[in-house]
C-alpha atoms as a PDB file:
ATOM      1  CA  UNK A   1      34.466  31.292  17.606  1.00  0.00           C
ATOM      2  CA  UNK A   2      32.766  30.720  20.847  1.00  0.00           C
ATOM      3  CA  UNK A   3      29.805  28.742  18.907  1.00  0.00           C
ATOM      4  CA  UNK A   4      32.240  26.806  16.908  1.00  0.00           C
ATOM      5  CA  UNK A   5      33.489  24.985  19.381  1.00  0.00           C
ATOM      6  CA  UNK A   6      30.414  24.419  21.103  1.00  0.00           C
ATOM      7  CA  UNK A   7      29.000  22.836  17.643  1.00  0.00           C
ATOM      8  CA  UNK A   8      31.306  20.247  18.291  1.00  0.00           C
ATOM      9  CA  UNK A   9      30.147  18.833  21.624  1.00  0.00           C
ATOM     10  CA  UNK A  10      28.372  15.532  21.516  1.00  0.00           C
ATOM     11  CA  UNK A  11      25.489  14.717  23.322  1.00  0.00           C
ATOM     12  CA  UNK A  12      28.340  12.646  25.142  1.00  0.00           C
ATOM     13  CA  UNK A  13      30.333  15.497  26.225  1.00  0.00           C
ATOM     14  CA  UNK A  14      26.828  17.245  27.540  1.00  0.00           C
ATOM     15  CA  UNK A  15      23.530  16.926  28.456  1.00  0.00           C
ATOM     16  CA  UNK A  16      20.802  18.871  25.983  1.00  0.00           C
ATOM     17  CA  UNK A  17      17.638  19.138  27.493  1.00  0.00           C
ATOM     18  CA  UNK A  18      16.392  22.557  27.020  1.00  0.00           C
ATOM     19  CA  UNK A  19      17.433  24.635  30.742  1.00  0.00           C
ATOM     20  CA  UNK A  20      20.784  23.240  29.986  1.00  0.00           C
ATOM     21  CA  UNK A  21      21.121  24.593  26.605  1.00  0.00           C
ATOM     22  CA  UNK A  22      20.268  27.879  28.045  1.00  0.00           C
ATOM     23  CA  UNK A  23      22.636  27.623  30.599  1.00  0.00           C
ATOM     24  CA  UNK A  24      25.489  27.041  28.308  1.00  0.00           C
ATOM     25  CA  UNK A  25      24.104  30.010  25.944  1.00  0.00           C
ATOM     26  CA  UNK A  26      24.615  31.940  29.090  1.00  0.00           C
ATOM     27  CA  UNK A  27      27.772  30.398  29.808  1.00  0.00           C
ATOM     28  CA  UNK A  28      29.355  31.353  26.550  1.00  0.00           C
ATOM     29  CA  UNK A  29      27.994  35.224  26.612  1.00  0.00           C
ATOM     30  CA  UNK A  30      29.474  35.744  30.040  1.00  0.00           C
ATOM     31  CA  UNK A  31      33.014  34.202  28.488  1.00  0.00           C
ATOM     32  CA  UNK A  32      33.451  37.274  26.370  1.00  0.00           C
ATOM     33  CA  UNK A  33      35.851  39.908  28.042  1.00  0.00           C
ATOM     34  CA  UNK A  34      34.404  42.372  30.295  1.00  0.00           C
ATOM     35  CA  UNK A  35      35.927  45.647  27.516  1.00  0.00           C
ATOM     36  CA  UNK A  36      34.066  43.662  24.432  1.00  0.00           C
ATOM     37  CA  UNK A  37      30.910  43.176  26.477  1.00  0.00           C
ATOM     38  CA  UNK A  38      27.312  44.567  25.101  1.00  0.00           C
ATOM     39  CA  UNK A  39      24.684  46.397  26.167  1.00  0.00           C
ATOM     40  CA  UNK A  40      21.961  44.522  29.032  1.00  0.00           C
ATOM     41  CA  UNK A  41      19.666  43.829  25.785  1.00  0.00           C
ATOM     42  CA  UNK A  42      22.404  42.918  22.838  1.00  0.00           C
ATOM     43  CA  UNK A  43      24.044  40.537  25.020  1.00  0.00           C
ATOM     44  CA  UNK A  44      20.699  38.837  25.648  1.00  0.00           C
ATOM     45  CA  UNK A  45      20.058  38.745  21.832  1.00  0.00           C
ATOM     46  CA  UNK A  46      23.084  37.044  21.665  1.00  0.00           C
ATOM     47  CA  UNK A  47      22.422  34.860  24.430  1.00  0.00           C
ATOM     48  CA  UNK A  48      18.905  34.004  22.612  1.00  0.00           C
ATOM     49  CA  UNK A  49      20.589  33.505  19.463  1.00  0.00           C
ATOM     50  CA  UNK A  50      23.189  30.998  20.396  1.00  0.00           C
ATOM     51  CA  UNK A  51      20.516  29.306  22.377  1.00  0.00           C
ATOM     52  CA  UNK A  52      18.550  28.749  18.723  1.00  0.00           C
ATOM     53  CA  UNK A  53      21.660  27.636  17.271  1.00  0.00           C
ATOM     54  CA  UNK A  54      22.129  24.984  20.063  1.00  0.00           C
ATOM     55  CA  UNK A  55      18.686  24.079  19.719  1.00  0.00           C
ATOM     56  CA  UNK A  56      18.368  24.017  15.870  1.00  0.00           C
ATOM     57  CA  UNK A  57      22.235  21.310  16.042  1.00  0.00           C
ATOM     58  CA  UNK A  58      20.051  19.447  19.289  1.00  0.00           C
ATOM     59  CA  UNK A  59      17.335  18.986  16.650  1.00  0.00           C
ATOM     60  CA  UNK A  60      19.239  18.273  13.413  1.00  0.00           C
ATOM     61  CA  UNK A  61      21.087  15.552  15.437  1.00  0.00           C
ATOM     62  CA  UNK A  62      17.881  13.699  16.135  1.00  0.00           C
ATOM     63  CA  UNK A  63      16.633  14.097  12.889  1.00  0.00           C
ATOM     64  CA  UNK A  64      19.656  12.278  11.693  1.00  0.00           C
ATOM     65  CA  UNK A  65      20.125   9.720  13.978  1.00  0.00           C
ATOM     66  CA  UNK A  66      16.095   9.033  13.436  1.00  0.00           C
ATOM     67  CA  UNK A  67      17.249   8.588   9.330  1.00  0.00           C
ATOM     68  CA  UNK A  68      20.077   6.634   9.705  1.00  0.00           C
ATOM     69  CA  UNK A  69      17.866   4.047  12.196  1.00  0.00           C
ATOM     70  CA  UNK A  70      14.833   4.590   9.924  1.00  0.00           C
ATOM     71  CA  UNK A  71      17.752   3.680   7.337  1.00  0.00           C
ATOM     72  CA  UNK A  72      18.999   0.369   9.369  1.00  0.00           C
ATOM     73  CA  UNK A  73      15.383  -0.821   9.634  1.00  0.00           C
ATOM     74  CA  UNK A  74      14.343  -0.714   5.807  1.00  0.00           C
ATOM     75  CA  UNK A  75      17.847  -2.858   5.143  1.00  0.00           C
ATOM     76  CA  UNK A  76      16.558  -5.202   7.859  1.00  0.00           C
ATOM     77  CA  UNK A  77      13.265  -5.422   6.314  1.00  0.00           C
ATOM     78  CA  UNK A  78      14.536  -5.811   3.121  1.00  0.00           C
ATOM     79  CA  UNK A  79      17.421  -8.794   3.947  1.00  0.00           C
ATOM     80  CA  UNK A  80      14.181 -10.176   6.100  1.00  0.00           C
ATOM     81  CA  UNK A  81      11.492 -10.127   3.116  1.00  0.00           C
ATOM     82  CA  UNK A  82      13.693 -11.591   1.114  1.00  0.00           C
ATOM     83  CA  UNK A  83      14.932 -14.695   3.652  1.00  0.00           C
ATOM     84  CA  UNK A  84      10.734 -15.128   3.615  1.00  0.00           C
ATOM     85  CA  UNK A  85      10.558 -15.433  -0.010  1.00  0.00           C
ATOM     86  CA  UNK A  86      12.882 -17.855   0.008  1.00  0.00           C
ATOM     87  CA  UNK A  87      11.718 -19.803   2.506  1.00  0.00           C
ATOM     88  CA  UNK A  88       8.244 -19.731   0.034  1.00  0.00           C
ATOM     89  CA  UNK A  89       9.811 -21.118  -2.463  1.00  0.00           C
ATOM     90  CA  UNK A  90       9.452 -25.039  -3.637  1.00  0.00           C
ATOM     91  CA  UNK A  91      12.191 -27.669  -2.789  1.00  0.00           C
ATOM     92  CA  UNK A  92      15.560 -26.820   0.394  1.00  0.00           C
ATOM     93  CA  UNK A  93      17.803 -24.699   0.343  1.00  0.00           C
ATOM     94  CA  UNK A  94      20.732 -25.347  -1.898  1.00  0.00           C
ATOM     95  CA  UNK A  95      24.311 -25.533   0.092  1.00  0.00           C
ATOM     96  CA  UNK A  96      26.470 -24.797  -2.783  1.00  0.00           C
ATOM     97  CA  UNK A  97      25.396 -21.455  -3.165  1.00  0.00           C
ATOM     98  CA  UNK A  98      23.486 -20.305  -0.388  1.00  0.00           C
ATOM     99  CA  UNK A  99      20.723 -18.726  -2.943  1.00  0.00           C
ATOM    100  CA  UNK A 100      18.982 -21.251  -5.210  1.00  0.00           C
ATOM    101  CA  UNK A 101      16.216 -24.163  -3.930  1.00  0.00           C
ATOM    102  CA  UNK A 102      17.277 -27.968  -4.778  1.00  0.00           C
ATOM    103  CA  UNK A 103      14.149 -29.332  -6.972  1.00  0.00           C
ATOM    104  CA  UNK A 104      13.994 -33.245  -8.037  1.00  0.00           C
ATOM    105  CA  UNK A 105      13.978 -33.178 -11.468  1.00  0.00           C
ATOM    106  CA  UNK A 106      13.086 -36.425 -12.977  1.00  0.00           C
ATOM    107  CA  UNK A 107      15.178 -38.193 -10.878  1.00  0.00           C
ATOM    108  CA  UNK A 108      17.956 -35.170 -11.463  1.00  0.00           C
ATOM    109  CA  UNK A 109      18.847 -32.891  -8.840  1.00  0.00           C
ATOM    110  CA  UNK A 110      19.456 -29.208  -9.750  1.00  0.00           C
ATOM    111  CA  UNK A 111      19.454 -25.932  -8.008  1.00  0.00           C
ATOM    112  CA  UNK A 112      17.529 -23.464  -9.571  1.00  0.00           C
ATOM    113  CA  UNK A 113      19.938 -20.892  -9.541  1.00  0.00           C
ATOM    114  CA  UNK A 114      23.557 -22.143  -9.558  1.00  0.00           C
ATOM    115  CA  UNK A 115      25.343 -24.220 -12.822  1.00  0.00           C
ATOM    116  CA  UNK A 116      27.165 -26.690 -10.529  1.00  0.00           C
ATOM    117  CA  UNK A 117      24.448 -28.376  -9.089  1.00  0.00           C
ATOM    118  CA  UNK A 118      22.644 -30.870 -11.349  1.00  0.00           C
ATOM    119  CA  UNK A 119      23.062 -34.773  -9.858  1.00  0.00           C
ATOM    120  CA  UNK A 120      21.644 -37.694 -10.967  1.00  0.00           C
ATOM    121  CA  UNK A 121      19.756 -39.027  -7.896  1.00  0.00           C
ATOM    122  CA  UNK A 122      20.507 -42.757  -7.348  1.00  0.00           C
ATOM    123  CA  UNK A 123      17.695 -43.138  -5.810  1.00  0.00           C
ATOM    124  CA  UNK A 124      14.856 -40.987  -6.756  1.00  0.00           C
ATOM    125  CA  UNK A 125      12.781 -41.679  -3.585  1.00  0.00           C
ATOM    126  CA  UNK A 126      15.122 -39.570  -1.734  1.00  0.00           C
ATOM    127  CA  UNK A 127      13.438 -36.516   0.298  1.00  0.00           C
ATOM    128  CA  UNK A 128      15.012 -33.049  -0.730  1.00  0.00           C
ATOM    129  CA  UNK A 129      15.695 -32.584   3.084  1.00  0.00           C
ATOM    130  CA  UNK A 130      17.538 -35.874   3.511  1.00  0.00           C
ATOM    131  CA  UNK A 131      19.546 -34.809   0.135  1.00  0.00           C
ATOM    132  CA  UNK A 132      19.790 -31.171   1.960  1.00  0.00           C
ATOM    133  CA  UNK A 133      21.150 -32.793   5.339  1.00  0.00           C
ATOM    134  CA  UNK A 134      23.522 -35.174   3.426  1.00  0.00           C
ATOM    135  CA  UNK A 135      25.176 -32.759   0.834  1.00  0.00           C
ATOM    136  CA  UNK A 136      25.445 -29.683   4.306  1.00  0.00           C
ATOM    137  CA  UNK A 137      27.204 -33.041   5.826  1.00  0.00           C
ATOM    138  CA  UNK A 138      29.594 -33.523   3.099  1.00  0.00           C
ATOM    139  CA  UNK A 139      30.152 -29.823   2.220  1.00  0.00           C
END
């Protein structure tokens, strides 16, 4: 029972560098009542085991937090790669939908991914960042 609740403290609630696990190992073998007390060795078995058990949770926490970064990284990396391949792409960046590129098509201006965006350019001269700037201006 003693270990139980000791599985629940944070790294928060205490400090876990190695003496201190110990300590609290000791801590919790010296909690148990004086008439349900061990021999000199058992109780330090027990004092060594809990001590593993701390130490094995101390570790398993690391791991985890070490996934779940590793984890928060790739998703970066990911959302970042693409944003680059984007940016590789011919023509701006279309402000309808936030995905496609804007590409002068014959004097026609479409998106390359989204259905709504295919203009006829008054004046076909136009740069595809002056379109960009003018259609983010009226959106």
């Amino acid at each position: 029972a003693l270990l139980e609740s000791l599985r629940g403290i944070t790294p928060d609630d205490h400090p876990c560098a190695e003496g201190q696990l110990r300590q609290l190992a000791h801590d919790v073998v010296q909690e148990v009542p004086q008439d349900e007390r061990l021999d000199q060795e058992a109780m330090f078995e027990l004092e060594q085991e809990i001590y593993e058990e701390l130490l094995r949770a101390k570790v398993q926490r690391a791991q985890d937090e070490a996934q779940h970064l590793q984890q928060l990284e790739d998703v970066q990396n990911e959302e970042d790669c693409a944003l680059f391949e984007q940016h590789l792409l011919p023509g701006v960046h279309c402000p309808l939908c936030g995905d496609g590129r804007l590409q002068n098509d014959a004097g026609e201006l479409r998106c390359s991914d989204c259905e709504e965006m295919h203009v006829t350019l008054m004046d076909e001269l136009l740069s595809l960042d002056d379109i960009f700037e003018q259609l983010g201006d009226a959106e």
